[in-house]
PDB file of C-alpha atoms in Angstrom:
ATOM      1  CA  MET A   1     -27.280 -13.801   1.006  1.00  0.00           C
ATOM      2  CA  SER A   2     -28.633 -17.288   1.278  1.00  0.00           C
ATOM      3  CA  ALA A   3     -31.205 -18.366   3.875  1.00  0.00           C
ATOM      4  CA  GLY A   4     -28.520 -20.408   5.568  1.00  0.00           C
ATOM      5  CA  ASP A   5     -26.261 -17.362   5.926  1.00  0.00           C
ATOM      6  CA  SER A   6     -29.101 -15.297   7.405  1.00  0.00           C
ATOM      7  CA  THR A   7     -29.908 -17.999   9.950  1.00  0.00           C
ATOM      8  CA  THR A   8     -26.258 -18.166  10.949  1.00  0.00           C
ATOM      9  CA  HIS A   9     -26.135 -14.402  11.484  1.00  0.00           C
ATOM     10  CA  ARG A  10     -29.132 -14.521  13.858  1.00  0.00           C
ATOM     11  CA  ALA A  11     -27.828 -17.524  15.798  1.00  0.00           C
ATOM     12  CA  PRO A  12     -26.223 -17.301  19.260  1.00  0.00           C
ATOM     13  CA  LEU A  13     -22.478 -16.731  19.395  1.00  0.00           C
ATOM     14  CA  ALA A  14     -21.693 -20.384  20.163  1.00  0.00           C
ATOM     15  CA  LEU A  15     -23.506 -21.562  17.048  1.00  0.00           C
ATOM     16  CA  ARG A  16     -21.840 -18.865  14.959  1.00  0.00           C
ATOM     17  CA  LEU A  17     -18.456 -20.027  16.209  1.00  0.00           C
ATOM     18  CA  LEU A  18     -19.279 -23.613  15.248  1.00  0.00           C
ATOM     19  CA  ALA A  19     -20.452 -22.437  11.829  1.00  0.00           C
ATOM     20  CA  HIS A  20     -17.211 -20.493  11.444  1.00  0.00           C
ATOM     21  CA  GLU A  21     -15.173 -23.588  12.316  1.00  0.00           C
ATOM     22  CA  TRP A  22     -17.136 -25.671   9.824  1.00  0.00           C
ATOM     23  CA  GLY A  23     -16.661 -22.946   7.219  1.00  0.00           C
ATOM     24  CA  ILE A  24     -12.888 -23.243   7.592  1.00  0.00           C
ATOM     25  CA  TRP A  25     -12.988 -26.899   6.560  1.00  0.00           C
ATOM     26  CA  VAL A  26     -15.474 -26.261   3.760  1.00  0.00           C
ATOM     27  CA  SER A  27     -13.251 -23.459   2.464  1.00  0.00           C
ATOM     28  CA  LEU A  28     -10.266 -25.800   2.403  1.00  0.00           C
ATOM     29  CA  GLY A  29     -12.285 -28.234   0.299  1.00  0.00           C
ATOM     30  CA  ARG A  30     -13.322 -25.487  -2.112  1.00  0.00           C
ATOM     31  CA  TRP A  31      -9.750 -24.235  -2.356  1.00  0.00           C
ATOM     32  CA  VAL A  32      -8.410 -27.677  -3.225  1.00  0.00           C
ATOM     33  CA  SER A  33     -11.129 -28.204  -5.841  1.00  0.00           C
ATOM     34  CA  GLY A  34     -10.762 -24.700  -7.284  1.00  0.00           C
ATOM     35  CA  ARG A  35     -14.369 -23.669  -6.546  1.00  0.00           C
ATOM     36  CA  ARG A  36     -15.559 -20.235  -5.454  1.00  0.00           C
ATOM     37  CA  HIS A  37     -18.541 -19.565  -3.199  1.00  0.00           C
ATOM     38  CA  GLY A  38     -21.416 -17.435  -4.492  1.00  0.00           C
ATOM     39  CA  LEU A  39     -20.442 -17.354  -8.153  1.00  0.00           C
ATOM     40  CA  GLY A  40     -22.646 -18.441 -11.020  1.00  0.00           C
ATOM     41  CA  ALA A  41     -24.365 -17.186 -14.130  1.00  0.00           C
ATOM     42  CA  GLY A  42     -24.309 -13.398 -14.275  1.00  0.00           C
ATOM     43  CA  ARG A  43     -22.129 -13.084 -11.160  1.00  0.00           C
ATOM     44  CA  THR A  44     -18.565 -11.785 -11.209  1.00  0.00           C
ATOM     45  CA  GLY A  45     -16.089 -12.346  -8.403  1.00  0.00           C
ATOM     46  CA  PHE A  46     -13.442  -9.872  -7.251  1.00  0.00           C
ATOM     47  CA  GLY A  47     -10.666 -11.273  -5.087  1.00  0.00           C
ATOM     48  CA  TYR A  48      -8.952  -9.607  -2.144  1.00  0.00           C
ATOM     49  CA  ALA A  49      -6.686 -12.313  -0.719  1.00  0.00           C
ATOM     50  CA  ARG A  50      -3.540 -11.570  -2.732  1.00  0.00           C
ATOM     51  CA  ALA A  51      -2.329  -8.809  -0.392  1.00  0.00           C
ATOM     52  CA  GLN A  52      -2.205 -11.114   2.634  1.00  0.00           C
ATOM     53  CA  ALA A  53      -0.870 -14.215   0.872  1.00  0.00           C
ATOM     54  CA  SER A  54       2.821 -13.651   1.657  1.00  0.00           C
ATOM     55  CA  THR A  55       2.090 -13.101   5.357  1.00  0.00           C
ATOM     56  CA  MET A  56      -0.126 -16.166   5.568  1.00  0.00           C
ATOM     57  CA  TRP A  57       2.436 -18.388   3.831  1.00  0.00           C
ATOM     58  CA  ALA A  58       5.125 -17.123   6.206  1.00  0.00           C
ATOM     59  CA  LEU A  59       2.934 -18.067   9.177  1.00  0.00           C
ATOM     60  CA  VAL A  60       2.269 -21.485   7.647  1.00  0.00           C
ATOM     61  CA  PHE A  61       6.023 -22.046   7.207  1.00  0.00           C
ATOM     62  CA  VAL A  62       6.662 -21.139  10.850  1.00  0.00           C
ATOM     63  CA  ALA A  63       3.844 -23.462  11.952  1.00  0.00           C
ATOM     64  CA  VAL A  64       5.288 -26.347   9.929  1.00  0.00           C
ATOM     65  CA  VAL A  65       8.769 -25.828  11.390  1.00  0.00           C
ATOM     66  CA  GLU A  66       7.317 -25.676  14.912  1.00  0.00           C
ATOM     67  CA  THR A  67       5.319 -28.858  14.338  1.00  0.00           C
ATOM     68  CA  VAL A  68       8.369 -30.782  13.140  1.00  0.00           C
ATOM     69  CA  MET A  69      10.636 -29.526  15.910  1.00  0.00           C
ATOM     70  CA  LEU A  70       8.167 -30.273  18.702  1.00  0.00           C
ATOM     71  CA  ALA A  71       7.430 -33.694  17.233  1.00  0.00           C
ATOM     72  CA  LEU A  72      11.141 -34.530  17.432  1.00  0.00           C
ATOM     73  CA  LEU A  73      11.594 -33.088  20.922  1.00  0.00           C
ATOM     74  CA  LEU A  74       8.570 -34.846  22.415  1.00  0.00           C
ATOM     75  CA  ARG A  75       9.105 -38.300  20.932  1.00  0.00           C
ATOM     76  CA  PRO A  76      10.172 -39.760  24.315  1.00  0.00           C
ATOM     77  CA  TRP A  77       6.794 -38.715  25.797  1.00  0.00           C
ATOM     78  CA  PRO A  78       4.074 -40.279  23.595  1.00  0.00           C
ATOM     79  CA  VAL A  79       1.069 -38.686  25.299  1.00  0.00           C
ATOM     80  CA  ALA A  80       2.505 -35.163  25.224  1.00  0.00           C
ATOM     81  CA  HIS A  81       3.717 -35.797  21.677  1.00  0.00           C
ATOM     82  CA  LEU A  82       0.219 -36.753  20.520  1.00  0.00           C
ATOM     83  CA  VAL A  83      -1.511 -33.838  22.261  1.00  0.00           C
ATOM     84  CA  VAL A  84       0.902 -31.239  20.894  1.00  0.00           C
ATOM     85  CA  LEU A  85       0.871 -32.818  17.440  1.00  0.00           C
ATOM     86  CA  VAL A  86      -2.935 -32.630  17.242  1.00  0.00           C
ATOM     87  CA  ALA A  87      -2.873 -29.002  18.413  1.00  0.00           C
ATOM     88  CA  ASP A  88      -0.171 -28.066  15.899  1.00  0.00           C
ATOM     89  CA  VAL A  89      -1.921 -29.762  12.994  1.00  0.00           C
ATOM     90  CA  TRP A  90      -5.194 -28.045  13.929  1.00  0.00           C
ATOM     91  CA  THR A  91      -3.386 -24.667  14.041  1.00  0.00           C
ATOM     92  CA  LEU A  92      -1.838 -25.332  10.651  1.00  0.00           C
ATOM     93  CA  ALA A  93      -5.226 -26.259   9.192  1.00  0.00           C
ATOM     94  CA  LEU A  94      -6.723 -23.113  10.706  1.00  0.00           C
ATOM     95  CA  LEU A  95      -4.075 -20.893   9.088  1.00  0.00           C
ATOM     96  CA  LEU A  96      -4.612 -22.545   5.722  1.00  0.00           C
ATOM     97  CA  GLY A  97      -8.369 -22.291   6.192  1.00  0.00           C
ATOM     98  CA  VAL A  98      -8.220 -18.543   6.821  1.00  0.00           C
ATOM     99  CA  GLN A  99      -6.439 -18.024   3.506  1.00  0.00           C
ATOM    100  CA  ALA A 100      -8.715 -20.535   1.788  1.00  0.00           C
ATOM    101  CA  ALA A 101     -11.798 -18.657   2.999  1.00  0.00           C
ATOM    102  CA  ALA A 102     -10.412 -15.384   1.656  1.00  0.00           C
ATOM    103  CA  VAL A 103      -9.609 -16.947  -1.720  1.00  0.00           C
ATOM    104  CA  THR A 104     -12.867 -18.848  -2.138  1.00  0.00           C
ATOM    105  CA  ARG A 105     -15.240 -16.133  -0.882  1.00  0.00           C
ATOM    106  CA  PRO A 106     -14.599 -13.107  -3.121  1.00  0.00           C
ATOM    107  CA  HIS A 107     -16.695  -9.989  -3.434  1.00  0.00           C
ATOM    108  CA  VAL A 108     -19.521 -10.780  -5.869  1.00  0.00           C
ATOM    109  CA  VAL A 109     -21.345  -8.401  -8.196  1.00  0.00           C
ATOM    110  CA  ASP A 110     -24.404  -9.124 -10.326  1.00  0.00           C
ATOM    111  CA  GLU A 111     -27.090  -6.993 -11.928  1.00  0.00           C
ATOM    112  CA  GLU A 112     -29.077  -6.545  -8.712  1.00  0.00           C
ATOM    113  CA  THR A 113     -26.705  -6.899  -5.770  1.00  0.00           C
ATOM    114  CA  VAL A 114     -23.160  -6.468  -4.558  1.00  0.00           C
ATOM    115  CA  ARG A 115     -21.871  -8.870  -1.929  1.00  0.00           C
ATOM    116  CA  ILE A 116     -18.943  -7.571   0.105  1.00  0.00           C
ATOM    117  CA  ARG A 117     -16.990 -10.100   2.142  1.00  0.00           C
ATOM    118  CA  ARG A 118     -13.843 -10.734   4.114  1.00  0.00           C
ATOM    119  CA  GLY A 119     -13.290 -14.417   4.573  1.00  0.00           C
ATOM    120  CA  LEU A 120     -15.806 -16.025   6.900  1.00  0.00           C
ATOM    121  CA  GLY A 121     -15.973 -13.059   9.261  1.00  0.00           C
ATOM    122  CA  THR A 122     -18.085 -10.586   7.286  1.00  0.00           C
ATOM    123  CA  ASP A 123     -20.664 -11.011   4.531  1.00  0.00           C
ATOM    124  CA  VAL A 124     -22.768  -7.995   3.525  1.00  0.00           C
ATOM    125  CA  LEU A 125     -25.396  -8.116   0.774  1.00  0.00           C
ATOM    126  CA  ILE A 126     -26.291  -4.709  -0.694  1.00  0.00           C
ATOM    127  CA  PRO A 127     -28.803  -3.876  -3.441  1.00  0.00           C
ATOM    128  CA  ARG A 128     -27.099  -2.199  -6.394  1.00  0.00           C
ATOM    129  CA  THR A 129     -29.673   0.605  -6.153  1.00  0.00           C
ATOM    130  CA  ALA A 130     -28.430   1.389  -2.629  1.00  0.00           C
ATOM    131  CA  VAL A 131     -24.911   2.198  -3.844  1.00  0.00           C
ATOM    132  CA  LEU A 132     -24.765   5.972  -4.255  1.00  0.00           C
ATOM    133  CA  ALA A 133     -21.111   6.198  -5.201  1.00  0.00           C
ATOM    134  CA  VAL A 134     -18.040   4.012  -5.519  1.00  0.00           C
ATOM    135  CA  ARG A 135     -14.470   5.165  -5.889  1.00  0.00           C
ATOM    136  CA  ARG A 136     -10.939   3.901  -5.682  1.00  0.00           C
ATOM    137  CA  GLN A 137      -9.430   5.132  -2.440  1.00  0.00           C
ATOM    138  CA  LEU A 138      -6.323   3.820  -0.731  1.00  0.00           C
ATOM    139  CA  ARG A 139      -6.701   3.904   3.056  1.00  0.00           C
ATOM    140  CA  LEU A 140      -4.362   2.501   5.671  1.00  0.00           C
ATOM    141  CA  ALA A 141      -6.025   0.832   8.639  1.00  0.00           C
ATOM    142  CA  GLY A 142      -5.994   3.044  11.697  1.00  0.00           C
ATOM    143  CA  ALA A 143      -4.611   6.037   9.817  1.00  0.00           C
ATOM    144  CA  ARG A 144      -7.795   8.075  10.351  1.00  0.00           C
ATOM    145  CA  ALA A 145     -10.257   8.700  13.169  1.00  0.00           C
ATOM    146  CA  ALA A 146     -12.862   5.974  13.622  1.00  0.00           C
ATOM    147  CA  ASP A 147     -16.089   6.586  11.717  1.00  0.00           C
ATOM    148  CA  PRO A 148     -19.113   5.023  13.480  1.00  0.00           C
ATOM    149  CA  GLU A 149     -21.025   4.849  10.186  1.00  0.00           C
ATOM    150  CA  ALA A 150     -18.221   3.130   8.277  1.00  0.00           C
ATOM    151  CA  LEU A 151     -17.128  -0.493   8.029  1.00  0.00           C
ATOM    152  CA  GLU A 152     -13.446  -1.093   7.305  1.00  0.00           C
ATOM    153  CA  LEU A 153     -12.678  -4.492   5.832  1.00  0.00           C
ATOM    154  CA  ASP A 154      -8.949  -4.071   5.460  1.00  0.00           C
ATOM    155  CA  VAL A 155      -6.650  -6.748   4.114  1.00  0.00           C
ATOM    156  CA  ALA A 156      -2.952  -6.437   4.936  1.00  0.00           C
ATOM    157  CA  SER A 157      -3.881  -3.225   6.815  1.00  0.00           C
ATOM    158  CA  GLN A 158      -5.266  -1.433   3.769  1.00  0.00           C
ATOM    159  CA  THR A 159      -8.447  -0.842   1.794  1.00  0.00           C
ATOM    160  CA  THR A 160      -8.615   0.264  -1.815  1.00  0.00           C
ATOM    161  CA  VAL A 161     -12.320   0.867  -2.639  1.00  0.00           C
ATOM    162  CA  THR A 162     -14.949   2.964  -0.865  1.00  0.00           C
ATOM    163  CA  LEU A 163     -18.708   2.493  -1.275  1.00  0.00           C
ATOM    164  CA  GLU A 164     -21.198   5.177  -0.204  1.00  0.00           C
ATOM    165  CA  LEU A 165     -24.732   3.889   0.494  1.00  0.00           C
ATOM    166  CA  ALA A 166     -28.117   5.576   0.258  1.00  0.00           C
ATOM    167  CA  ALA A 167     -29.252   4.039   3.552  1.00  0.00           C
ATOM    168  CA  PRO A 168     -27.588   2.118   6.396  1.00  0.00           C
ATOM    169  CA  VAL A 169     -27.197  -1.639   6.011  1.00  0.00           C
ATOM    170  CA  ARG A 170     -27.020  -4.144   8.865  1.00  0.00           C
ATOM    171  CA  VAL A 171     -23.742  -5.961   9.391  1.00  0.00           C
ATOM    172  CA  GLN A 172     -23.459  -8.992  11.682  1.00  0.00           C
ATOM    173  CA  PRO A 173     -19.860 -10.107  12.180  1.00  0.00           C
ATOM    174  CA  VAL A 174     -19.058 -13.496  13.657  1.00  0.00           C
ATOM    175  CA  PHE A 175     -17.484 -11.775  16.646  1.00  0.00           C
ATOM    176  CA  GLY A 176     -19.257  -8.784  18.117  1.00  0.00           C
ATOM    177  CA  PRO A 177     -22.715  -7.213  17.978  1.00  0.00           C
ATOM    178  CA  PRO A 178     -24.518  -6.181  14.793  1.00  0.00           C
ATOM    179  CA  ARG A 179     -24.169  -2.615  13.548  1.00  0.00           C
ATOM    180  CA  TYR A 180     -25.486  -0.377  10.780  1.00  0.00           C
ATOM    181  CA  VAL A 181     -23.153   1.346   8.324  1.00  0.00           C
ATOM    182  CA  ARG A 182     -23.480   3.812   5.452  1.00  0.00           C
ATOM    183  CA  ARG A 183     -19.950   3.497   4.104  1.00  0.00           C
ATOM    184  CA  LEU A 184     -17.799   0.484   3.354  1.00  0.00           C
ATOM    185  CA  HIS A 185     -14.042   0.636   2.899  1.00  0.00           C
ATOM    186  CA  VAL A 186     -12.968  -2.647   1.324  1.00  0.00           C
ATOM    187  CA  HIS A 187      -9.933  -4.161  -0.323  1.00  0.00           C
ATOM    188  CA  ALA A 188      -9.829  -5.628  -3.812  1.00  0.00           C
ATOM    189  CA  ASP A 189      -6.870  -7.094  -5.669  1.00  0.00           C
ATOM    190  CA  GLU A 190      -8.117  -5.306  -8.795  1.00  0.00           C
ATOM    191  CA  PRO A 191      -9.767  -2.152  -7.411  1.00  0.00           C
ATOM    192  CA  ASP A 192     -10.299  -0.510 -10.795  1.00  0.00           C
ATOM    193  CA  ALA A 193     -12.220  -3.548 -12.021  1.00  0.00           C
ATOM    194  CA  LEU A 194     -14.478  -3.531  -8.952  1.00  0.00           C
ATOM    195  CA  VAL A 195     -15.129   0.211  -9.293  1.00  0.00           C
ATOM    196  CA  ALA A 196     -15.943  -0.209 -12.984  1.00  0.00           C
ATOM    197  CA  ALA A 197     -18.327  -3.074 -12.239  1.00  0.00           C
ATOM    198  CA  LEU A 198     -20.235  -0.978  -9.690  1.00  0.00           C
ATOM    199  CA  ALA A 199     -20.212   2.327 -11.549  1.00  0.00           C
ATOM    200  CA  PRO A 200     -23.602   3.305 -13.006  1.00  0.00           C
ATOM    201  CA  ALA A 201     -24.012   2.721 -16.720  1.00  0.00           C
ATOM    202  CA  PRO A 202     -23.572   5.937 -18.770  1.00  0.00           C
ATOM    203  CA  ARG A 203     -26.798   7.536 -19.874  1.00  0.00           C
ATOM    204  CA  PRO A 204     -27.436   7.626 -23.635  1.00  0.00           C
TER     205      PRO A 204
END
């Protein structure tokens, strides 16, 4: 995790909310330009946004229809028309930004670390040596009793990969207090590829 990310995680809630808002617009820019955050030499990205894409596009379609309809209905009242139009366009940008953040901020694996993320809301950096075990495991959100030592980063109400850690790691979400977890249940579009990337190399 970069120094900037760490500072953001220690900042008061108001500043974290502003950083989150800024991240939405930055993510839109990265999405348009086809760039991914955190990738580089020796780093491999693993996406997780595919499962939620159909839902997000459906919401975007509804938002567009609502924007057009309200714009037509409120034309006789310019002030109300402008206020509602700005709010609708902001909502539309927010929906697109949520999907853009998921697309442009994949899980990242390199030789020393694994970075587990879900959009702009969660970003956990874990040393590879701290990963005791990794396995493909389909879990439906809310289908099991809550585990206080586990972090569930479901996408479209499911996770597909489970990581077991040697020691608890600190997680600071944008909303809510920090917590320490020993297990992470995450989603990946290609779970087998993520498991293979994190599996220990076979001994000679």
